[in-house]
């Protein structure tokens, strides 16, 4: 367990010092591809899920986009898990900061998950003596 946490910490430090250092002081300012449609949609989606839940709305349908008819968000990549995990950041620092922070945390989280998977596969291979 501790090895996994140490691995995540190493990946996070590498990400921060390798790529994210210029972004950290300005998390609430649009930086990364936020002139493109996709990034702006993800920023909106990070805000939408907490808003829909706190207002008792269906989070899979919104009248806020494609008005007046609205849009079925079940067909869109709205990242509900990320939106709910980033809810405290969205509430305190805003959706742009939550988006930028998720961009910083995604590569270390992916590397950590790969580390855990590789350890499990290796452990099973050793047990089965492959």
CSV table of C-alpha atoms in Angstrom, one decimal:
chain,number,residue,atom,x,y,z
A,1,UNK,CA,0.0,0.0,0.0
A,2,UNK,CA,2.7,2.4,1.0
A,3,UNK,CA,4.6,1.6,-2.2
A,4,UNK,CA,1.6,2.7,-4.2
A,5,UNK,CA,1.3,6.0,-2.3
A,6,UNK,CA,5.1,6.6,-2.8
A,7,UNK,CA,4.8,5.9,-6.5
A,8,UNK,CA,1.8,8.4,-6.8
A,9,UNK,CA,3.8,11.0,-4.9
A,10,UNK,CA,6.8,10.5,-7.3
A,11,UNK,CA,4.6,10.7,-10.4
A,12,UNK,CA,2.9,13.9,-9.0
A,13,UNK,CA,6.2,15.6,-8.2
A,14,UNK,CA,7.5,14.7,-11.7
A,15,UNK,CA,4.4,16.1,-13.3
A,16,UNK,CA,4.5,19.3,-11.2
A,17,UNK,CA,8.2,20.0,-11.8
A,18,UNK,CA,8.3,18.7,-15.3
A,19,UNK,CA,5.2,20.3,-16.9
A,20,UNK,CA,2.8,22.0,-14.5
A,21,UNK,CA,5.0,24.4,-12.6
A,22,UNK,CA,4.0,27.4,-14.8
A,23,UNK,CA,0.3,26.5,-14.4
A,24,UNK,CA,0.1,26.2,-10.6
A,25,UNK,CA,0.2,29.9,-9.6
A,26,UNK,CA,-2.6,30.7,-12.1
A,27,UNK,CA,-5.0,27.8,-11.8
A,28,UNK,CA,-8.1,30.0,-12.1
A,29,UNK,CA,-6.9,31.5,-15.5
A,30,UNK,CA,-7.7,29.7,-18.8
A,31,UNK,CA,-4.5,28.3,-20.2
A,32,UNK,CA,-4.7,24.8,-21.7
A,33,UNK,CA,-6.7,24.7,-25.0
A,34,UNK,CA,-9.4,26.8,-23.5
A,35,UNK,CA,-10.0,28.6,-26.8
A,36,UNK,CA,-11.2,25.2,-28.2
A,37,UNK,CA,-14.8,23.9,-27.9
A,38,UNK,CA,-13.9,20.7,-26.1
A,39,UNK,CA,-12.1,22.3,-23.2
A,40,UNK,CA,-14.9,24.8,-22.7
A,41,UNK,CA,-17.5,22.0,-22.7
A,42,UNK,CA,-15.5,20.1,-20.0
A,43,UNK,CA,-15.3,23.2,-17.9
A,44,UNK,CA,-19.1,23.6,-18.3
A,45,UNK,CA,-19.6,19.9,-17.4
A,46,UNK,CA,-17.5,20.2,-14.3
A,47,UNK,CA,-19.9,23.0,-13.2
A,48,UNK,CA,-23.0,21.3,-14.5
A,49,UNK,CA,-23.0,18.1,-12.4
A,50,UNK,CA,-22.8,19.8,-9.0
A,51,UNK,CA,-25.3,22.5,-10.1
A,52,UNK,CA,-27.8,19.9,-11.3
A,53,UNK,CA,-27.5,17.8,-8.2
A,54,UNK,CA,-27.8,20.7,-5.8
A,55,UNK,CA,-30.8,22.1,-7.7
A,56,UNK,CA,-32.6,18.7,-8.0
A,57,UNK,CA,-32.3,18.7,-11.8
A,58,UNK,CA,-31.7,15.7,-14.1
A,59,UNK,CA,-27.9,15.8,-14.7
A,60,UNK,CA,-28.3,13.9,-17.9
A,61,UNK,CA,-30.4,16.6,-19.6
A,62,UNK,CA,-29.8,20.3,-19.8
A,63,UNK,CA,-31.8,23.3,-21.2
A,64,UNK,CA,-28.7,25.5,-20.7
A,65,UNK,CA,-27.2,24.3,-24.0
A,66,UNK,CA,-28.9,24.0,-27.3
A,67,UNK,CA,-31.8,26.1,-26.0
A,68,UNK,CA,-34.7,26.1,-26.0
A,69,UNK,CA,-35.1,22.4,-26.6
A,70,UNK,CA,-32.0,21.4,-24.5
A,71,UNK,CA,-29.8,18.4,-25.0
A,72,UNK,CA,-29.6,14.8,-23.8
A,73,UNK,CA,-26.2,14.7,-22.0
A,74,UNK,CA,-26.2,10.9,-21.9
A,75,UNK,CA,-24.7,11.1,-25.4
A,76,UNK,CA,-22.0,13.5,-24.4
A,77,UNK,CA,-18.8,13.0,-22.4
A,78,UNK,CA,-19.6,15.0,-19.3
A,79,UNK,CA,-17.2,13.3,-17.0
A,80,UNK,CA,-19.6,12.9,-14.0
A,81,UNK,CA,-17.0,11.1,-11.8
A,82,UNK,CA,-14.4,13.9,-12.3
A,83,UNK,CA,-17.0,16.6,-11.8
A,84,UNK,CA,-18.1,15.1,-8.5
A,85,UNK,CA,-14.5,14.5,-7.3
A,86,UNK,CA,-13.6,18.1,-8.2
A,87,UNK,CA,-16.8,19.5,-6.6
A,88,UNK,CA,-15.0,21.0,-3.6
A,89,UNK,CA,-12.5,22.7,-5.9
A,90,UNK,CA,-15.2,23.9,-8.2
A,91,UNK,CA,-17.1,25.4,-5.2
A,92,UNK,CA,-14.1,27.2,-3.8
A,93,UNK,CA,-11.9,28.2,-6.7
A,94,UNK,CA,-14.3,27.8,-9.7
A,95,UNK,CA,-14.6,25.4,-12.7
A,96,UNK,CA,-11.5,26.7,-14.5
A,97,UNK,CA,-9.3,25.9,-11.5
A,98,UNK,CA,-11.0,22.5,-11.2
A,99,UNK,CA,-10.3,21.8,-14.9
A,100,UNK,CA,-6.7,22.9,-14.7
A,101,UNK,CA,-6.1,20.9,-11.5
A,102,UNK,CA,-7.7,17.8,-13.2
A,103,UNK,CA,-5.2,18.2,-16.1
A,104,UNK,CA,-2.4,18.2,-13.6
A,105,UNK,CA,-3.6,15.2,-11.6
A,106,UNK,CA,-4.7,13.0,-14.5
A,107,UNK,CA,-1.2,11.9,-15.7
A,108,UNK,CA,0.0,11.0,-12.2
A,109,UNK,CA,-3.2,9.2,-11.5
A,110,UNK,CA,-2.9,7.2,-14.7
A,111,UNK,CA,0.7,6.3,-14.0
A,112,UNK,CA,-0.3,5.3,-10.5
A,113,UNK,CA,-3.1,3.0,-11.8
A,114,UNK,CA,-0.6,1.4,-14.2
A,115,UNK,CA,1.9,0.9,-11.4
A,116,UNK,CA,-0.8,-0.9,-9.3
A,117,UNK,CA,-1.9,-3.0,-12.3
A,118,UNK,CA,1.7,-4.0,-13.1
A,119,UNK,CA,2.3,-5.0,-9.5
A,120,UNK,CA,-0.8,-7.2,-9.4
A,121,UNK,CA,0.0,-8.8,-12.7
A,122,UNK,CA,3.5,-9.5,-11.6
A,123,UNK,CA,2.4,-10.9,-8.3
A,124,UNK,CA,0.0,-13.3,-10.1
A,125,UNK,CA,2.7,-14.3,-12.5
A,126,UNK,CA,5.1,-15.1,-9.7
A,127,UNK,CA,2.4,-17.1,-7.9
A,128,UNK,CA,1.6,-19.1,-11.0
A,129,UNK,CA,5.4,-19.4,-11.8
A,130,UNK,CA,5.2,-18.2,-15.3
